Short mmCIF file of C-alpha atoms in Angstrom, two decimals:
data_model
loop_
_atom_site.label_atom_id
_atom_site.label_comp_id
_atom_site.label_asym_id
_atom_site.label_seq_id
_atom_site.Cartn_x
_atom_site.Cartn_y
_atom_site.Cartn_z
CA MET A 1004 -28.28 13.38 -22.98
CA GLN A 1005 -29.07 13.45 -26.71
CA ASP A 1006 -25.83 15.34 -27.42
CA GLU A 1007 -23.61 12.53 -26.10
CA ALA A 1008 -22.24 10.01 -28.59
CA PHE A 1009 -23.63 6.53 -28.01
CA PHE A 1010 -20.11 5.07 -28.01
CA GLY A 1011 -18.50 8.06 -26.34
CA LEU A 1012 -15.31 7.08 -24.48
CA ASN A 1013 -15.65 8.12 -20.87
CA ARG A 1014 -12.10 8.65 -19.56
CA TYR A 1015 -12.95 7.24 -16.14
CA HIS A 1016 -14.31 4.00 -17.58
CA VAL A 1017 -11.36 3.71 -19.94
CA ALA A 1018 -9.05 4.18 -16.95
CA LEU A 1019 -10.82 1.39 -15.05
CA ALA A 1020 -10.43 -0.95 -18.01
CA VAL A 1021 -6.76 -0.06 -18.37
CA VAL A 1022 -6.08 -0.70 -14.67
CA GLY A 1023 -7.73 -4.12 -15.01
CA ILE A 1024 -5.61 -4.94 -18.05
CA ILE A 1025 -2.41 -3.84 -16.28
CA ILE A 1026 -3.04 -6.00 -13.21
CA ILE A 1027 -3.95 -9.07 -15.28
CA LEU A 1028 -0.91 -8.66 -17.53
CA ALA A 1029 1.41 -8.10 -14.57
CA ARG A 1030 0.22 -11.36 -13.03
CA TRP A 1031 0.05 -13.36 -16.24
CA LEU A 1032 3.08 -12.37 -18.33
CA PRO A 1033 5.74 -13.72 -15.91
CA ARG A 1034 4.09 -17.13 -16.13
CA LEU A 1035 5.11 -17.29 -19.79
CA VAL A 1036 8.78 -17.46 -18.81
CA SER A 1037 8.82 -18.90 -15.28
CA ARG A 1038 6.83 -21.14 -12.97
CA ARG A 1039 7.91 -19.14 -9.94
CA GLU A 1040 5.56 -16.75 -8.21
CA PRO A 1041 5.01 -13.82 -10.56
CA ALA A 1042 7.10 -10.68 -10.03
CA ALA A 1043 3.97 -8.60 -10.43
CA ALA A 1044 4.84 -5.55 -8.30
CA PRO A 1045 7.53 -4.06 -10.58
CA LEU A 1046 5.44 -4.76 -13.67
CA MET A 1047 2.43 -2.94 -12.23
CA ILE A 1048 4.58 0.11 -11.57
CA LEU A 1049 6.24 -0.02 -14.98
CA PHE A 1050 2.98 -0.59 -16.87
CA GLY A 1051 1.35 2.24 -14.93
CA ALA A 1052 4.24 4.54 -15.85
CA GLY A 1053 4.01 3.43 -19.47
CA ILE A 1054 0.31 4.25 -19.67
CA ALA A 1055 0.95 7.66 -18.08
CA LEU A 1056 3.54 8.44 -20.75
CA LEU A 1057 1.55 7.06 -23.69
CA LEU A 1058 -1.85 8.41 -22.62
CA PRO A 1059 -1.17 11.42 -20.38
CA ASP A 1060 -4.76 12.67 -20.56
CA LEU A 1061 -6.39 9.37 -19.67
CA ALA A 1062 -6.70 10.01 -15.95
CA THR A 1063 -5.16 12.47 -13.56
CA LEU A 1064 -4.35 11.27 -10.07
CA PRO A 1065 -3.52 13.77 -7.34
CA ASP A 1066 0.16 14.59 -6.96
CA PRO A 1067 1.20 13.08 -3.58
CA ARG A 1068 3.50 16.04 -2.99
CA GLU A 1069 0.59 18.47 -3.20
CA THR A 1070 -2.32 16.26 -2.12
CA PRO A 1071 -0.89 13.62 0.22
CA LEU A 1072 -4.11 12.71 2.08
CA PRO A 1073 -5.64 10.15 -0.34
CA TRP A 1074 -2.26 8.47 -0.79
CA GLU A 1075 -1.75 8.45 2.97
CA LEU A 1076 -5.12 6.86 3.69
CA VAL A 1077 -4.89 4.10 1.07
CA SER A 1078 -1.27 3.23 1.88
CA GLU A 1079 -2.07 3.28 5.62
CA LEU A 1080 -4.93 0.80 5.19
CA THR A 1081 -2.79 -1.42 2.96
CA VAL A 1082 0.05 -1.52 5.48
CA ILE A 1083 -2.10 -2.26 8.54
CA VAL A 1084 -3.88 -5.12 6.77
CA ALA A 1085 -0.48 -6.51 5.71
CA LEU A 1086 0.89 -6.19 9.24
CA PHE A 1087 -2.03 -8.12 10.68
CA GLY A 1088 -1.48 -10.81 8.07
CA SER A 1089 2.21 -11.01 8.97
CA GLY A 1090 1.28 -11.70 12.58
CA MET A 1091 -1.36 -14.27 11.61
CA ARG A 1092 1.13 -16.25 9.53
CA ILE A 1093 3.36 -17.17 12.46
CA ASP A 1094 2.38 -20.64 13.67
CA GLU A 1095 5.05 -21.08 16.36
CA LEU A 1096 6.58 -18.38 18.55
CA ARG A 1097 8.90 -20.76 20.37
CA PRO A 1098 11.65 -21.50 20.94
CA TRP A 1099 12.35 -17.86 21.75
CA THR A 1100 15.87 -18.21 20.36
CA ARG A 1101 14.40 -18.17 16.84
CA TRP A 1102 13.65 -14.47 17.43
CA GLY A 1103 17.34 -13.67 17.76
CA PRO A 1104 17.89 -12.75 14.07
CA THR A 1105 14.69 -10.66 14.09
CA PHE A 1106 15.80 -8.62 17.09
CA ARG A 1107 19.22 -8.16 15.50
CA MET A 1108 17.63 -6.82 12.32
CA LEU A 1109 15.37 -4.49 14.31
CA GLY A 1110 17.92 -3.35 16.86
CA ILE A 1111 21.08 -3.21 14.76
CA ALA A 1112 20.39 -3.27 11.02
CA MET A 1113 17.55 -0.74 11.01
CA PRO A 1114 19.31 1.96 13.09
CA LEU A 1115 22.46 1.47 11.00
CA THR A 1116 20.42 1.90 7.83
CA ILE A 1117 18.68 5.02 9.12
CA PHE A 1118 22.01 6.56 10.14
CA ALA A 1119 23.80 5.70 6.88
CA VAL A 1120 20.96 6.96 4.68
CA ALA A 1121 20.67 10.17 6.72
CA VAL A 1122 24.42 10.80 6.36
CA LEU A 1123 24.22 10.26 2.60
CA GLY A 1124 21.14 12.47 2.33
CA ALA A 1125 22.85 15.34 4.13
CA GLY A 1126 26.32 14.89 2.65
CA LEU A 1127 25.63 13.87 -0.94
CA ILE A 1128 22.27 15.49 -1.68
CA GLY A 1129 22.56 18.45 0.69
CA MET A 1130 19.39 17.79 2.66
CA THR A 1131 18.64 19.51 5.93
CA ALA A 1132 19.07 17.48 9.11
CA ALA A 1133 15.30 17.02 9.39
CA GLY A 1134 14.95 15.90 5.79
CA ALA A 1135 17.90 13.52 6.04
CA ILE A 1136 16.58 11.86 9.20
CA LEU A 1137 13.14 11.54 7.66
CA LEU A 1138 14.69 10.02 4.55
CA GLY A 1139 16.44 7.41 6.69
CA ALA A 1140 13.25 6.60 8.59
CA VAL A 1141 11.18 6.34 5.41
CA LEU A 1142 13.60 4.02 3.62
CA ALA A 1143 14.82 1.85 6.51
CA PRO A 1144 11.90 -0.56 7.16
CA THR A 1145 11.32 -3.76 5.24
CA ASP A 1146 7.90 -3.44 3.65
CA PRO A 1147 5.31 -5.96 4.91
CA VAL A 1148 3.26 -5.59 1.74
CA LEU A 1149 5.80 -6.31 -0.99
CA ALA A 1150 7.88 -8.76 1.06
CA ALA A 1151 5.22 -11.49 0.84
CA ASP A 1152 7.32 -13.67 -1.49
CA VAL A 1153 9.95 -14.18 1.23
CA GLN A 1154 7.56 -14.53 4.17
CA VAL A 1155 6.16 -17.67 5.79
CA GLY A 1156 3.01 -19.20 4.37
CA PRO A 1157 -0.58 -18.99 5.63
CA PRO A 1158 -1.58 -20.22 9.11
CA GLN A 1159 -1.28 -23.94 9.89
CA GLU A 1160 1.13 -24.65 7.02
CA GLY A 1161 4.15 -24.95 9.31
CA ALA A 1162 7.70 -25.29 7.93
CA GLU A 1163 8.67 -21.80 9.03
CA HIS A 1164 12.23 -21.66 7.80
CA PRO A 1165 14.52 -19.22 9.68
CA VAL A 1166 14.93 -17.02 6.60
CA ARG A 1167 11.18 -16.65 6.09
CA PHE A 1168 10.49 -16.33 9.82
CA THR A 1169 13.06 -13.55 10.21
CA LEU A 1170 11.88 -11.56 7.20
CA THR A 1171 8.22 -11.98 8.19
CA THR A 1172 8.69 -10.86 11.79
CA GLU A 1173 11.05 -8.06 10.77
CA ALA A 1174 8.53 -6.74 8.25
CA GLY A 1175 5.75 -7.06 10.82
CA LEU A 1176 7.49 -5.07 13.55
CA ASN A 1177 9.92 -2.63 11.96
CA ASP A 1178 7.28 -0.34 10.48
CA GLY A 1179 6.16 0.74 13.91
CA LEU A 1180 9.74 0.96 15.18
CA ALA A 1181 10.67 3.37 12.38
CA PHE A 1182 8.01 5.82 13.52
CA PRO A 1183 10.09 7.36 16.36
CA PHE A 1184 12.58 8.51 13.74
CA VAL A 1185 9.81 9.95 11.58
CA TYR A 1186 8.74 11.98 14.62
CA LEU A 1187 12.36 12.94 15.23
CA GLY A 1188 12.54 14.40 11.74
CA LEU A 1189 9.30 16.30 12.31
CA ILE A 1190 10.52 17.64 15.65
CA ILE A 1191 13.83 18.85 14.22
CA ALA A 1192 12.02 20.46 11.29
CA ALA A 1193 9.80 22.35 13.71
CA GLU A 1194 12.20 23.14 16.58
CA GLY A 1195 15.68 22.91 15.09
CA LEU A 1196 18.83 21.06 16.16
CA ASN A 1197 18.62 21.73 19.88
CA PRO A 1198 18.38 18.32 21.58
CA GLY A 1199 18.24 19.86 25.03
CA ALA A 1200 14.81 21.26 24.24
CA TRP A 1201 13.16 18.08 22.99
CA ALA A 1202 15.35 14.96 23.40
CA MET A 1203 13.85 13.72 26.67
CA ASP A 1204 10.26 14.31 25.54
CA TRP A 1205 10.98 12.53 22.26
CA PHE A 1206 12.48 9.52 24.01
CA LEU A 1207 9.81 9.18 26.69
CA LEU A 1208 6.80 9.91 24.46
CA ASP A 1209 7.69 8.83 20.91
CA VAL A 1210 9.92 5.89 21.82
CA VAL A 1211 8.90 4.44 25.19
CA TYR A 1212 5.24 5.40 25.57
CA ARG A 1213 4.06 4.92 21.98
CA ILE A 1214 5.81 1.56 21.54
CA ALA A 1215 4.59 0.25 24.91
CA VAL A 1216 1.02 1.31 24.17
CA GLY A 1217 1.18 -0.28 20.71
CA VAL A 1218 2.32 -3.61 22.15
CA ALA A 1219 -0.21 -3.52 25.00
CA MET A 1220 -3.16 -2.58 22.80
CA GLY A 1221 -2.30 -5.27 20.26
CA TRP A 1222 -2.14 -7.92 23.00
CA ILE A 1223 -5.39 -6.73 24.62
CA GLY A 1224 -7.10 -6.49 21.23
CA GLY A 1225 -6.00 -9.99 20.25
CA LYS A 1226 -7.23 -11.49 23.53
CA ALA A 1227 -10.55 -9.64 23.33
CA LEU A 1228 -11.17 -10.51 19.68
CA GLY A 1229 -10.23 -14.13 20.33
CA TYR A 1230 -12.70 -14.28 23.21
CA VAL A 1231 -15.48 -12.88 21.03
CA LEU A 1232 -14.64 -15.20 18.13
CA PHE A 1233 -14.01 -18.49 19.88
CA ARG A 1234 -15.34 -18.41 23.44
CA LEU A 1235 -18.56 -16.40 23.68
CA PRO A 1236 -21.11 -17.83 23.36
CA ARG A 1237 -19.52 -21.26 23.57
CA ASP A 1238 -22.42 -23.08 21.88
CA ALA A 1239 -22.66 -20.62 18.97
CA ALA A 1240 -19.16 -19.16 18.53
CA LEU A 1241 -18.80 -16.52 15.85
CA ALA A 1242 -15.84 -18.44 14.41
CA GLU A 1243 -18.19 -21.23 13.37
CA THR A 1244 -20.50 -19.03 11.35
CA GLY A 1245 -18.86 -15.65 10.90
CA SER A 1246 -17.37 -14.14 7.78
CA GLY A 1247 -13.72 -13.27 7.40
CA VAL A 1248 -14.77 -9.62 7.39
CA ILE A 1249 -14.32 -9.81 11.16
CA ALA A 1250 -10.58 -9.64 10.47
CA LEU A 1251 -10.95 -6.22 8.88
CA ALA A 1252 -13.23 -5.06 11.68
CA GLY A 1253 -10.73 -6.20 14.30
CA ILE A 1254 -7.85 -4.51 12.50
CA LEU A 1255 -9.71 -1.20 12.25
CA LEU A 1256 -10.84 -1.34 15.89
CA CYS A 1257 -7.38 -2.16 17.22
CA TYR A 1258 -5.56 0.34 15.01
CA GLY A 1259 -8.02 3.17 15.56
CA SER A 1260 -8.22 2.75 19.34
CA THR A 1261 -4.42 2.57 19.62
CA GLU A 1262 -3.96 5.74 17.62
CA LEU A 1263 -6.60 7.49 19.74
CA ILE A 1264 -4.44 7.05 22.83
CA GLU A 1265 -1.28 8.01 20.89
CA GLY A 1266 0.24 4.55 20.56
CA TYR A 1267 1.78 3.09 17.42
CA GLY A 1268 -1.07 1.47 15.54
CA PHE A 1269 1.32 -0.34 13.19
CA ILE A 1270 2.82 -2.23 16.11
CA SER A 1271 -0.59 -2.92 17.62
CA VAL A 1272 -2.04 -4.65 14.54
CA ALA A 1273 1.05 -6.83 14.12
CA ILE A 1274 0.79 -7.87 17.79
CA LEU A 1275 -2.97 -8.33 17.27
CA GLY A 1276 -2.28 -10.92 14.59
CA LEU A 1277 0.37 -12.68 16.67
CA THR A 1278 -1.88 -12.79 19.75
CA LEU A 1279 -5.04 -13.88 17.97
CA ARG A 1280 -3.15 -16.69 16.25
CA ARG A 1281 -2.31 -18.16 19.69
CA ILE A 1282 -6.01 -18.63 20.57
CA GLU A 1283 -7.55 -21.92 19.40
CA GLU A 1284 -4.46 -22.40 17.23
CA ASP A 1285 -5.83 -25.36 15.28
CA HIS A 1286 -9.19 -23.79 14.44
CA HIS A 1287 -9.94 -23.50 10.72
CA PHE A 1288 -11.19 -19.93 11.17
CA HIS A 1289 -7.61 -18.63 11.42
CA ARG A 1290 -7.07 -19.55 7.79
CA ARG A 1291 -10.29 -17.81 6.80
CA LEU A 1292 -9.26 -14.63 8.62
CA HIS A 1293 -5.86 -14.69 6.97
CA ASP A 1294 -7.18 -15.36 3.47
CA PHE A 1295 -9.78 -12.61 3.71
CA SER A 1296 -7.26 -10.04 4.92
CA GLU A 1297 -4.76 -11.17 2.28
CA SER A 1298 -7.34 -10.67 -0.48
CA ILE A 1299 -7.96 -7.11 0.68
CA GLU A 1300 -4.21 -6.52 0.90
CA HIS A 1301 -3.62 -7.77 -2.64
CA ALA A 1302 -6.42 -5.66 -4.07
CA LEU A 1303 -5.26 -2.48 -2.34
CA THR A 1304 -1.63 -3.14 -3.24
CA ALA A 1305 -2.36 -3.69 -6.91
CA GLY A 1306 -4.34 -0.47 -7.20
CA LEU A 1307 -1.73 1.51 -5.28
CA LEU A 1308 1.19 0.19 -7.35
CA VAL A 1309 -0.53 1.03 -10.63
CA ALA A 1310 -1.37 4.46 -9.23
CA LEU A 1311 2.25 4.96 -8.18
CA GLY A 1312 3.33 4.03 -11.67
CA THR A 1313 1.07 6.65 -13.23
CA VAL A 1314 2.62 9.45 -11.13
CA LEU A 1315 6.16 8.04 -11.31
CA PRO A 1316 7.19 10.10 -14.37
CA LEU A 1317 6.07 13.21 -12.50
CA LEU A 1318 7.89 12.31 -9.28
CA ILE A 1319 11.22 11.48 -10.89
CA SER A 1320 11.18 14.31 -13.44
CA ASP A 1321 13.66 16.34 -11.38
CA LEU A 1322 15.78 13.39 -10.26
CA THR A 1323 19.50 14.14 -9.89
CA TRP A 1324 22.55 11.90 -10.17
CA PRO A 1325 23.36 12.21 -6.45
CA GLN A 1326 19.87 10.89 -5.71
CA VAL A 1327 20.43 7.98 -8.09
CA ALA A 1328 23.70 7.26 -6.28
CA VAL A 1329 21.99 7.27 -2.86
CA ALA A 1330 19.29 4.88 -4.10
CA ALA A 1331 21.88 2.49 -5.53
CA VAL A 1332 24.06 2.61 -2.41
CA LEU A 1333 21.05 1.93 -0.17
CA LEU A 1334 19.87 -1.10 -2.13
CA LEU A 1335 23.24 -2.58 -3.04
CA ILE A 1336 25.44 -1.68 -0.07
CA ILE A 1337 23.78 -0.17 3.01
CA ARG A 1338 20.95 -2.66 3.60
CA PRO A 1339 23.00 -5.77 2.69
CA VAL A 1340 26.00 -4.71 4.79
CA ALA A 1341 23.88 -3.59 7.76
CA GLY A 1342 21.94 -6.86 7.66
CA TRP A 1343 25.10 -8.96 7.30
CA LEU A 1344 26.74 -7.21 10.28
CA ALA A 1345 23.58 -7.49 12.38
CA LEU A 1346 23.38 -11.24 11.80
CA THR A 1347 26.97 -11.91 12.82
CA GLY A 1348 26.85 -14.75 15.34
CA ALA A 1349 23.14 -15.42 14.74
CA GLY A 1350 23.75 -19.03 13.73
CA MET A 1351 22.62 -18.74 10.10
CA ASP A 1352 24.65 -20.22 7.27
CA ARG A 1353 26.14 -17.80 4.77
CA ARG A 1354 23.44 -18.16 2.12
CA ASP A 1355 20.55 -17.66 4.53
CA ARG A 1356 22.32 -14.75 6.18
CA ALA A 1357 22.87 -13.12 2.78
CA ILE A 1358 19.22 -13.55 1.75
CA VAL A 1359 17.92 -11.94 4.97
CA ALA A 1360 20.45 -9.12 4.62
CA VAL A 1361 19.64 -8.36 0.99
CA TYR A 1362 15.86 -8.84 0.76
CA GLY A 1363 14.65 -5.79 2.61
CA VAL A 1364 12.22 -4.62 -0.04
CA ARG A 1365 10.98 -1.01 0.11
CA GLY A 1366 7.49 -0.08 -0.95
CA ILE A 1367 4.05 0.88 0.34
CA GLY A 1368 5.21 1.73 3.86
CA SER A 1369 7.60 4.34 2.49
CA ILE A 1370 4.74 6.03 0.64
CA TYR A 1371 2.72 6.20 3.85
CA TYR A 1372 5.53 7.65 5.97
CA LEU A 1373 6.30 10.35 3.44
CA CYS A 1374 2.62 11.28 3.02
CA TYR A 1375 2.20 11.35 6.80
CA ALA A 1376 5.16 13.68 7.22
CA GLY A 1377 4.07 15.86 4.32
CA SER A 1378 0.59 16.27 5.80
CA HIS A 1379 1.99 17.41 9.16
CA ILE A 1380 4.72 19.85 8.14
CA GLU A 1381 6.12 21.46 5.01
CA PHE A 1382 9.63 20.16 4.37
CA ILE A 1383 12.22 22.12 2.45
CA ASP A 1384 13.41 18.85 0.87
CA GLU A 1385 9.98 17.41 0.09
CA ALA A 1386 10.36 17.28 -3.71
CA SER A 1387 13.79 15.71 -3.37
CA LEU A 1388 12.44 13.20 -0.86
CA TRP A 1389 9.66 12.10 -3.19
CA SER A 1390 11.99 11.75 -6.18
CA LEU A 1391 14.42 9.59 -4.23
CA VAL A 1392 11.78 7.47 -2.49
CA ALA A 1393 9.97 6.81 -5.78
CA LEU A 1394 13.23 5.72 -7.37
CA VAL A 1395 14.10 3.45 -4.42
CA ILE A 1396 10.66 1.78 -4.55
CA LEU A 1397 11.02 1.19 -8.29
CA GLY A 1398 14.58 -0.09 -7.93
CA SER A 1399 13.72 -2.28 -4.95
CA THR A 1400 10.71 -3.90 -6.61
CA LEU A 1401 12.75 -4.56 -9.76
CA LEU A 1402 15.80 -5.92 -7.96
CA HIS A 1403 13.97 -7.98 -5.37
CA GLY A 1404 10.89 -8.88 -7.38
CA PHE A 1405 12.76 -10.49 -10.27
CA SER A 1406 15.40 -12.25 -8.17
CA VAL A 1407 13.55 -13.46 -5.07
CA GLY A 1408 12.50 -16.81 -6.56
CA TRP A 1409 16.08 -17.54 -7.63
CA ALA A 1410 17.41 -16.55 -4.20
CA MET A 1411 14.93 -18.65 -2.21
CA GLU A 1412 15.79 -21.69 -4.33
CA ARG A 1413 19.35 -21.34 -3.05
CA SER A 1414 18.46 -21.00 0.63
CA SER A 1415 18.96 -23.89 3.00
CA GLU A 1416 15.16 -24.31 2.91
CA ALA A 1417 15.39 -25.61 -0.66
CA GLN A 1418 18.52 -27.71 -0.28
CA PRO A 1419 16.97 -31.09 0.69
CA ALA A 1420 14.53 -31.02 -2.24
CA ARG A 1421 17.21 -29.85 -4.65
CA ASP A 1422 19.85 -32.33 -3.55
CA SER A 1423 17.58 -35.38 -3.42
#
């Protein structure tokens, strides 16, 4: 103890201070130039990357390609909390016709995106079939974490514009619906391109069974949690005295129990939020649950984005021009065109349709999927996958983060206020 300098700089403590500075700056600096919501996500990644380049010995985080587990666990928790929040934000489910654009994005735009990205991965980068399919599945879903700027507001605020409603519900449900294609990539990597040996099992188990169980468990979990919160005991309901931490407990219980019986936990927690929100809809406790879960989500997201930034120089060190081309085509052509085609005949005006088509931000969910796949099987294309996914996340947060405020001001939602 006597040999240590009194003002010795412990690298861990310096790293904590630097992370705090990065998050504060990322939230504060945009306010110097704009009154819109701060585009903090891209700045956290960029500042994290800058610190890694300027101070390479400050802190060493595990490489997600070699040690995926910690990245998988943190990104998984972040996504499930965000999915629950997406469900809790929806005040009105009806009329059911308002779900039309959502189902079009899930049933048309996402499969088109997966197929197009897989074709590019195999044809332009030279990936194996398994790697290409996994790439499509990883990059297809709209991220529920980083898409918050285009989602509806907290519970009981109302005014759920079709653009925000569609992007919120799409982000809440498409993560779970991308999972069958993640499993498809894993199956092909393990068993090869012989659909006769696995196609029926994949469809019945990974598509039908897992989705159905996810929906059912989310509905049951929402009903059960609502009963505990609002109905029992009636004269001393937990909602009147309980902390918002019950939201986290409910999320963990629903997600964990769904995964135990091999359902899609991502779907279950989104349905949990939707179902719970329907019980005692006007009760103030819904806002408390949402705000508590959102605080956890923001904290986890900030730490994860800074961490991603610190390993970004490592991940993109072997990036190739074909990978850059695939990333650009995905963000600028594939997602916008797939979304535009999917929304044909959906009843949206051209500006709203364009916003929904373009603003499919990629982010934390992609990290989780890739870590999950990497922890289950060793892919030939794993290094290439990480380079491309890291670039897409950076490009998506930059493109969408800095333009979303401008875009939403030009949606039909903003027209009455702007034209008055």
